[in-house]
Coordinates of N, CA and C in Angstrom, one line a residue:
M1 N 128.0 23.7 74.3 CA 127.5 23.5 72.9 C 126.4 24.6 72.6
K2 N 125.6 24.8 73.6 CA 124.5 25.7 73.5 C 125.1 27.1 73.3
F3 N 126.2 27.4 74.1 CA 126.8 28.7 74.0 C 127.4 28.9 72.6
I4 N 128.0 27.9 72.0 CA 128.6 28.0 70.7 C 127.5 28.3 69.6
S5 N 126.4 27.6 69.8 CA 125.3 27.8 68.8 C 124.7 29.2 68.9
T6 N 124.5 29.7 70.1 CA 124.0 31.0 70.3 C 125.0 32.1 69.7
Y7 N 126.2 31.8 70.0 CA 127.3 32.8 69.5 C 127.3 32.8 68.0
G8 N 127.2 31.6 67.4 CA 127.2 31.4 66.0 C 126.1 32.1 65.3
I9 N 124.9 32.0 65.9 CA 123.7 32.7 65.4 C 123.8 34.2 65.4
L10 N 124.4 34.7 66.5 CA 124.6 36.1 66.7 C 125.6 36.6 65.6
I11 N 126.7 35.9 65.3 CA 127.6 36.4 64.3 C 126.9 36.4 62.9
I12 N 126.2 35.3 62.6 CA 125.4 35.3 61.3 C 124.5 36.5 61.2
A13 N 123.8 36.8 62.3 CA 122.8 37.9 62.3 C 123.5 39.2 62.0
I14 N 124.7 39.4 62.6 CA 125.4 40.6 62.4 C 125.9 40.8 61.0
I15 N 126.4 39.7 60.4 CA 126.9 39.7 59.0 C 125.7 40.0 58.1
L16 N 124.6 39.4 58.3 CA 123.4 39.6 57.4 C 122.9 41.1 57.6
F17 N 123.0 41.6 58.8 CA 122.6 43.0 59.0 C 123.4 43.9 58.2
F18 N 124.7 43.8 58.3 CA 125.6 44.8 57.6 C 125.7 44.5 56.1
A19 N 125.4 43.3 55.7 CA 125.4 42.9 54.3 C 124.4 43.7 53.5
G20 N 123.3 44.1 54.1 CA 122.3 44.8 53.4 C 122.5 46.3 53.5
K21 N 123.5 46.8 54.2 CA 123.7 48.2 54.3 C 124.6 48.8 53.2
P22 N 124.3 50.0 52.7 CA 125.1 50.6 51.7 C 126.5 50.9 52.3
A23 N 127.5 51.0 51.4 CA 128.9 51.2 51.8 C 129.2 52.7 51.9
F24 N 130.1 53.0 52.8 CA 130.6 54.4 52.9 C 131.9 54.5 52.2
H25 N 132.2 55.5 51.4 CA 133.4 55.7 50.7 C 133.9 57.1 50.9
R26 N 135.2 57.2 51.1 CA 135.8 58.6 51.2 C 136.5 59.0 49.9
Y27 N 136.2 60.2 49.5 CA 136.8 60.8 48.3 C 137.6 62.0 48.7
I28 N 138.7 62.2 48.0 CA 139.6 63.4 48.2 C 139.6 64.2 47.0
L29 N 139.9 65.5 47.2 CA 140.0 66.4 46.0 C 141.2 66.1 45.2
S30 N 140.9 66.0 43.9 CA 142.0 65.7 42.9 C 142.7 67.0 42.6
P31 N 144.0 67.0 42.3 CA 144.8 68.2 42.0 C 144.4 69.0 40.8
D32 N 143.5 68.4 40.0 CA 143.1 69.2 38.7 C 141.9 70.1 39.0
Y33 N 141.7 70.6 40.2 CA 140.6 71.5 40.5 C 140.9 72.9 39.8
V34 N 139.8 73.6 39.6 CA 139.9 75.0 39.1 C 139.0 75.9 40.0
I35 N 139.5 76.8 40.8 CA 138.7 77.7 41.6 C 139.1 79.1 41.3
G36 N 138.2 79.9 40.8 CA 138.5 81.3 40.5 C 137.6 82.3 41.2
I37 N 138.1 83.5 41.2 CA 137.3 84.6 41.7 C 137.3 85.7 40.7
D38 N 136.1 86.2 40.3 CA 135.9 87.2 39.3 C 135.3 88.4 39.9
G39 N 135.9 89.6 39.6 CA 135.3 90.8 40.2 C 135.4 92.0 39.2
T40 N 135.0 93.1 39.7 CA 135.0 94.4 38.9 C 135.8 95.4 39.7
S41 N 136.1 96.5 39.0 CA 136.7 97.7 39.6 C 136.3 98.9 38.8
N42 N 136.7 100.1 39.3 CA 136.4 101.3 38.6 C 137.2 101.5 37.3
L43 N 138.2 100.6 37.1 CA 139.0 100.6 35.9 C 138.7 99.5 34.9
H44 N 138.7 98.3 35.5 CA 138.5 97.1 34.6 C 138.2 95.9 35.5
D45 N 137.7 94.9 34.8 CA 137.4 93.6 35.5 C 138.7 93.0 35.9
W46 N 138.7 92.1 36.9 CA 139.9 91.4 37.3 C 139.5 89.9 37.7
K47 N 140.5 89.1 37.7 CA 140.4 87.7 38.0 C 141.5 87.2 39.0
E48 N 141.1 86.3 39.8 CA 142.0 85.7 40.7 C 141.8 84.1 40.7
K49 N 142.9 83.4 41.0 CA 142.9 82.0 41.0 C 143.4 81.5 42.3
V50 N 142.7 80.5 42.9 CA 143.1 79.9 44.2 C 144.0 78.7 43.8
E51 N 145.3 78.7 44.2 CA 146.2 77.7 43.7 C 146.4 76.5 44.7
I52 N 146.1 76.7 46.0 CA 146.2 75.6 46.9 C 144.9 75.4 47.6
V53 N 144.3 74.2 47.3 CA 143.0 73.8 47.8 C 143.0 72.4 48.3
S54 N 142.3 72.0 49.3 CA 142.2 70.6 49.8 C 140.8 70.4 50.1
G55 N 140.4 69.1 50.1 CA 139.0 68.8 50.4 C 138.7 67.3 50.5
E56 N 137.6 66.9 51.1 CA 137.3 65.5 51.1 C 135.7 65.4 51.2
A57 N 135.2 64.3 50.7 CA 133.8 64.0 50.7 C 133.5 62.6 51.2
E58 N 132.4 62.4 51.8 CA 132.0 61.0 52.1 C 130.7 60.7 51.4
V59 N 130.7 59.6 50.7 CA 129.6 59.1 49.9 C 129.1 57.8 50.3
K60 N 127.8 57.7 50.3 CA 127.1 56.4 50.7 C 126.5 55.8 49.5
W61 N 127.0 54.7 49.0 CA 126.5 54.1 47.8 C 125.4 53.1 48.0
Y62 N 124.5 53.0 47.0 CA 123.4 52.0 47.0 C 123.5 51.1 45.8
D63 N 122.8 50.0 45.9 CA 122.9 48.9 44.9 C 122.5 49.4 43.5
D64 N 121.6 50.4 43.4 CA 121.1 50.9 42.2 C 122.0 52.0 41.6
K65 N 123.2 52.1 42.1 CA 124.2 53.1 41.7 C 123.9 54.5 42.1
S66 N 122.9 54.7 42.8 CA 122.7 56.1 43.4 C 123.5 56.3 44.6
F67 N 123.7 57.5 45.1 CA 124.5 57.7 46.3 C 124.0 58.9 47.0
D68 N 124.3 58.9 48.3 CA 124.1 60.1 49.2 C 125.4 60.8 49.4
L69 N 125.3 62.1 49.3 CA 126.5 62.9 49.7 C 126.4 63.2 51.1
R70 N 127.1 62.5 52.0 CA 127.0 62.7 53.4 C 127.8 63.8 54.0
S71 N 128.9 64.1 53.4 CA 129.7 65.3 53.9 C 130.6 65.8 52.8
L72 N 130.9 67.1 52.8 CA 131.8 67.7 51.9 C 132.5 68.9 52.5
N73 N 133.8 68.9 52.5 CA 134.6 70.0 53.0 C 135.6 70.5 52.0
I74 N 135.7 71.8 51.8 CA 136.8 72.3 50.9 C 137.5 73.5 51.7
R75 N 138.8 73.5 51.6 CA 139.6 74.5 52.3 C 140.5 75.1 51.3
M76 N 140.4 76.5 51.2 CA 141.2 77.2 50.2 C 142.2 78.1 50.9
N77 N 143.5 78.0 50.6 CA 144.6 78.7 51.2 C 144.5 80.2 50.6
V78 N 144.3 81.1 51.6 CA 144.1 82.5 51.2 C 145.4 83.1 50.5
R79 N 146.6 82.7 51.0 CA 147.8 83.3 50.5 C 148.2 82.6 49.2
S80 N 147.5 81.7 48.7 CA 147.7 81.1 47.4 C 146.9 81.7 46.3
I81 N 146.1 82.7 46.7 CA 145.3 83.4 45.7 C 146.2 84.3 44.9
K82 N 146.1 84.2 43.6 CA 146.9 85.0 42.7 C 146.1 85.8 41.7
S83 N 146.4 87.0 41.6 CA 145.6 87.9 40.7 C 146.2 88.1 39.3
D84 N 145.4 88.4 38.3 CA 146.0 88.7 37.0 C 146.5 90.1 37.0
K85 N 146.4 90.9 38.1 CA 146.9 92.2 38.2 C 148.2 92.3 38.9
G86 N 148.8 91.2 39.4 CA 150.1 91.2 40.0 C 150.1 91.2 41.5
S87 N 151.4 91.3 42.0 CA 151.6 91.1 43.4 C 151.0 92.2 44.3
V88 N 150.9 93.4 43.8 CA 150.3 94.5 44.5 C 148.8 94.1 44.9
M89 N 148.1 93.7 43.9 CA 146.7 93.2 44.1 C 146.7 92.0 45.1
D90 N 147.6 91.1 44.9 CA 147.7 89.9 45.7 C 147.8 90.3 47.2
N91 N 148.7 91.2 47.5 CA 149.0 91.6 48.9 C 147.8 92.3 49.5
N92 N 147.1 93.1 48.7 CA 145.9 93.8 49.2 C 144.8 92.8 49.4
T93 N 144.7 91.8 48.6 CA 143.7 90.7 48.8 C 144.0 90.0 50.1
Y94 N 145.2 89.7 50.4 CA 145.6 89.0 51.7 C 145.2 89.8 52.9
K95 N 145.5 91.1 52.8 CA 145.2 92.0 53.9 C 143.7 92.1 54.1
A96 N 142.9 92.3 53.0 CA 141.5 92.4 53.1 C 140.8 91.2 53.7
L97 N 141.4 90.0 53.4 CA 140.9 88.7 53.8 C 141.4 88.3 55.2
K98 N 142.3 89.2 55.8 CA 142.8 89.0 57.1 C 143.5 87.6 57.2
S99 N 144.4 87.4 56.2 CA 145.0 86.1 56.1 C 145.9 85.7 57.2
N100 N 146.5 86.6 58.0 CA 147.3 86.3 59.1 C 146.5 85.6 60.2
D101 N 145.3 86.0 60.4 CA 144.4 85.5 61.4 C 143.5 84.4 60.9
H102 N 143.2 84.4 59.6 CA 142.3 83.5 59.0 C 142.9 83.0 57.7
P103 N 143.8 82.0 57.7 CA 144.5 81.7 56.5 C 143.8 80.9 55.5
E104 N 142.5 80.4 55.8 CA 141.8 79.6 54.9 C 140.3 80.1 54.7
I105 N 139.8 80.0 53.5 CA 138.4 80.1 53.2 C 137.9 78.7 53.2
M106 N 136.8 78.5 53.9 CA 136.3 77.1 54.1 C 134.8 77.0 53.7
F107 N 134.5 75.9 53.0 CA 133.1 75.6 52.7 C 132.8 74.2 53.3
T108 N 131.7 74.1 53.9 CA 131.2 72.8 54.6 C 129.8 72.6 54.2
L109 N 129.5 71.3 53.7 CA 128.2 70.9 53.5 C 127.4 70.8 54.8
V110 N 126.3 71.4 54.9 CA 125.5 71.4 56.1 C 124.4 70.4 56.1
T111 N 123.7 70.2 54.9 CA 122.6 69.3 54.8 C 123.0 68.2 53.8
P112 N 123.1 66.9 54.3 CA 123.4 65.8 53.4 C 122.4 65.8 52.2
I113 N 122.8 65.3 51.1 CA 122.0 65.2 49.9 C 121.8 63.8 49.5
N114 N 120.5 63.4 49.5 CA 120.2 61.9 49.3 C 119.8 61.6 47.9
S115 N 120.0 60.4 47.5 CA 119.5 59.8 46.3 C 119.9 60.5 45.0
I116 N 121.2 60.8 44.9 CA 121.8 61.3 43.7 C 122.1 60.2 42.7
L117 N 121.5 60.3 41.5 CA 121.7 59.2 40.5 C 123.0 59.5 39.8
S118 N 123.9 58.5 39.9 CA 125.3 58.7 39.2 C 125.1 58.4 37.7
V119 N 125.2 59.5 37.0 CA 125.1 59.4 35.5 C 126.3 60.2 35.0
S120 N 126.6 60.0 33.7 CA 127.7 60.7 33.1 C 127.3 62.1 32.7
Q121 N 126.0 62.3 32.5 CA 125.6 63.7 32.2 C 125.5 64.5 33.4
Q122 N 125.6 65.8 33.3 CA 125.5 66.7 34.4 C 124.1 66.7 35.0
K123 N 124.0 66.8 36.3 CA 122.7 66.9 37.0 C 122.9 68.0 38.0
T124 N 121.9 68.9 38.1 CA 122.0 70.1 39.0 C 121.3 69.8 40.3
I125 N 122.0 70.0 41.4 CA 121.4 69.8 42.7 C 121.6 71.1 43.5
S126 N 120.7 71.2 44.5 CA 120.7 72.4 45.4 C 121.6 72.0 46.6
V127 N 122.6 72.8 46.9 CA 123.5 72.5 48.0 C 123.4 73.5 49.1
N128 N 123.1 73.1 50.3 CA 123.1 73.9 51.5 C 124.4 73.7 52.3
G129 N 125.1 74.8 52.5 CA 126.3 74.7 53.2 C 126.6 76.0 54.0
S130 N 127.8 76.0 54.5 CA 128.3 77.3 55.2 C 129.6 77.7 54.5
L131 N 129.8 79.0 54.4 CA 131.0 79.5 53.7 C 131.7 80.4 54.8
Q132 N 132.9 80.2 55.1 CA 133.6 81.0 56.1 C 134.7 81.8 55.4
I133 N 134.7 83.1 55.4 CA 135.6 84.0 54.8 C 136.1 85.0 55.9
A134 N 137.4 85.1 56.0 CA 138.0 86.1 57.0 C 137.4 85.9 58.4
G135 N 137.1 84.7 58.7 CA 136.6 84.3 60.1 C 135.1 84.5 60.3
V136 N 134.4 84.9 59.2 CA 132.9 85.1 59.3 C 132.3 84.0 58.5
K137 N 131.4 83.3 59.2 CA 130.7 82.1 58.6 C 129.2 82.5 58.3
K138 N 128.8 82.2 57.1 CA 127.5 82.5 56.6 C 126.9 81.3 55.9
P139 N 125.6 81.0 56.1 CA 124.9 80.0 55.4 C 124.8 80.3 53.9
V140 N 125.0 79.3 53.0 CA 124.9 79.6 51.6 C 124.1 78.5 50.9
T141 N 123.3 78.8 49.9 CA 122.6 77.8 49.1 C 123.0 78.1 47.6
M142 N 123.5 77.0 47.0 CA 124.0 77.2 45.6 C 123.5 76.0 44.7
Q143 N 123.4 76.3 43.4 CA 123.1 75.3 42.5 C 124.4 74.7 41.9
V144 N 124.5 73.4 42.1 CA 125.8 72.8 41.7 C 125.5 71.7 40.7
K145 N 126.3 71.6 39.6 CA 126.2 70.5 38.7 C 127.1 69.4 39.2
V146 N 126.6 68.2 39.2 CA 127.3 67.1 39.7 C 127.2 66.0 38.6
F147 N 128.3 65.3 38.3 CA 128.2 64.2 37.4 C 129.4 63.3 37.7
M148 N 129.4 62.1 37.2 CA 130.3 61.0 37.4 C 131.0 60.6 36.1
K149 N 132.2 61.1 35.9 CA 132.9 60.8 34.6 C 133.2 59.3 34.6
E150 N 133.6 58.7 35.7 CA 133.9 57.3 35.8 C 133.6 56.9 37.2
Q151 N 133.7 55.6 37.5 CA 133.2 55.1 38.8 C 134.0 55.7 40.0
N152 N 135.3 56.0 39.7 CA 136.1 56.5 40.9 C 136.2 58.0 40.9
K153 N 135.4 58.7 40.2 CA 135.6 60.2 40.2 C 134.2 60.9 40.1
L154 N 134.0 61.8 41.1 CA 132.8 62.7 41.1 C 133.2 64.1 40.8
T155 N 132.4 64.8 40.0 CA 132.8 66.1 39.6 C 131.7 67.1 40.0
F156 N 132.1 68.2 40.7 CA 131.2 69.2 41.1 C 131.6 70.5 40.4
E157 N 130.6 71.3 39.9 CA 130.9 72.5 39.1 C 129.8 73.5 39.4
G158 N 130.2 74.8 39.5 CA 129.2 75.8 39.7 C 129.8 77.2 40.0
T159 N 128.9 78.1 40.2 CA 129.3 79.5 40.5 C 128.5 80.0 41.7
Y160 N 129.0 81.0 42.4 CA 128.2 81.6 43.5 C 128.7 83.1 43.7
K161 N 127.7 84.0 43.7 CA 127.9 85.4 43.8 C 127.7 85.8 45.3
L162 N 128.6 86.7 45.8 CA 128.5 87.2 47.1 C 129.0 88.6 47.2
K163 N 128.7 89.3 48.3 CA 129.2 90.6 48.6 C 130.3 90.5 49.7
M164 N 131.4 91.1 49.4 CA 132.5 91.0 50.4 C 132.2 91.6 51.7
T165 N 131.4 92.7 51.7 CA 131.1 93.3 53.0 C 130.2 92.4 53.9
D166 N 129.5 91.4 53.3 CA 128.7 90.5 54.1 C 129.6 89.7 55.0
Y167 N 130.9 89.6 54.7 CA 131.8 88.8 55.4 C 132.8 89.8 56.1
D168 N 132.4 91.0 56.3 CA 133.2 92.1 57.0 C 134.6 92.2 56.2
V169 N 134.6 92.1 54.9 CA 135.8 92.3 54.1 C 135.6 93.6 53.4
E170 N 136.6 94.5 53.5 CA 136.6 95.7 52.8 C 137.2 95.5 51.4
P171 N 136.4 95.8 50.3 CA 136.9 95.5 49.0 C 138.3 96.1 48.8
P172 N 139.3 95.3 48.4 CA 140.6 95.8 48.3 C 140.8 96.9 47.2
S173 N 141.8 97.7 47.4 CA 142.2 98.7 46.3 C 143.7 98.5 46.0
A174 N 144.1 99.1 45.0 CA 145.5 99.0 44.6 C 146.0 100.3 43.9
F175 N 147.3 100.4 43.7 CA 147.9 101.6 43.0 C 147.4 102.9 43.6
F176 N 147.7 102.9 45.0 CA 147.4 104.1 45.8 C 145.9 104.6 45.7
G177 N 145.1 103.6 45.6 CA 143.6 103.9 45.6 C 143.0 104.2 44.2
T178 N 143.9 104.2 43.2 CA 143.3 104.5 41.9 C 142.5 103.4 41.3
L179 N 142.8 102.1 41.8 CA 142.0 101.0 41.4 C 141.2 100.6 42.7
K180 N 139.9 100.6 42.5 CA 139.0 100.3 43.6 C 138.0 99.2 43.2
T181 N 138.1 98.0 43.9 CA 137.3 96.9 43.4 C 135.8 97.1 43.8
G182 N 134.9 96.4 43.1 CA 133.5 96.4 43.4 C 133.3 95.4 44.6
N183 N 132.1 95.6 45.2 CA 131.8 94.8 46.4 C 131.4 93.4 46.0
E184 N 130.8 93.2 44.9 CA 130.3 91.9 44.5 C 131.3 91.1 43.7
I185 N 131.5 89.8 44.1 CA 132.4 89.0 43.4 C 131.7 87.7 43.1
Q186 N 132.3 86.9 42.2 CA 131.7 85.6 41.8 C 132.8 84.5 42.0
L187 N 132.5 83.5 42.8 CA 133.3 82.3 42.9 C 132.9 81.3 41.9
S188 N 133.8 80.8 41.2 CA 133.6 79.7 40.2 C 134.5 78.5 40.5
F189 N 133.9 77.3 40.4 CA 134.7 76.2 40.7 C 134.4 75.0 39.9
K190 N 135.4 74.1 39.6 CA 135.2 72.8 39.1 C 136.1 71.9 39.9
A191 N 135.5 71.0 40.6 CA 136.3 70.2 41.6 C 136.0 68.7 41.3
N192 N 137.1 68.0 41.0 CA 137.0 66.6 40.9 C 137.4 65.9 42.2
F193 N 136.6 65.0 42.6 CA 136.9 64.2 43.8 C 137.1 62.7 43.4
I194 N 138.3 62.2 43.8 CA 138.6 60.8 43.4 C 138.6 59.9 44.7
L195 N 138.3 58.7 44.4 CA 138.2 57.7 45.5 C 139.5 57.7 46.3
S196 N 139.4 57.8 47.6 CA 140.6 57.7 48.4 C 141.2 56.3 48.4
P197 N 142.6 56.2 48.4 CA 143.2 54.9 48.4 C 142.7 54.1 49.6
G198 N 142.4 52.8 49.4 CA 141.9 52.0 50.4 C 140.4 52.0 50.6
S199 N 139.7 52.9 49.8 CA 138.3 52.9 49.8 C 137.8 52.4 48.5
N200 N 137.3 51.1 48.5 CA 136.9 50.5 47.3 C 135.6 51.0 46.7
P201 N 135.5 51.1 45.4 CA 134.2 51.5 44.8 C 133.2 50.3 44.9
I202 N 132.0 50.7 44.6 CA 130.9 49.6 44.6 C 131.1 48.7 43.4

């Protein structure tokens, strides 16, 4: 009888302990993402779009509806990048990004972000992460707009400028070298993350 009482007290203590803890929820990237690359050349500006992207995030919710962004990973398929200048530019992009050896561009959140208030209006946060391009990983800090359209969806939006040579990427050229791209490009993104099936909202 004494054992049962002790065991029962232990179970109650465990339940009470976890009852006061915020929940963890897994989010996955929704198919309605938009990720683009804007650049310049000696002839004209150019644009590319990343068509195949995957990602997931882990969020820790609190009773006041604020949340911590515990992790965030985004993977972009290099050979799904399509240019507005056609297949010649596409193939030169794949070559420049060493797609055979490094088929993905990857972003990973390095520093968790705490106490983000979930509001319908956009809120700008500073994000510290790592960006890996053509096998070269660099730390990045970017300003990202985050807002919550509805309880089951988080939206991240922003831009980031970088130099291709910082990632040992030679700016691609096309049309027998008559088109030479500039070294600096801008990544732009709007990514919606939706609650993963089986992960209940608060």
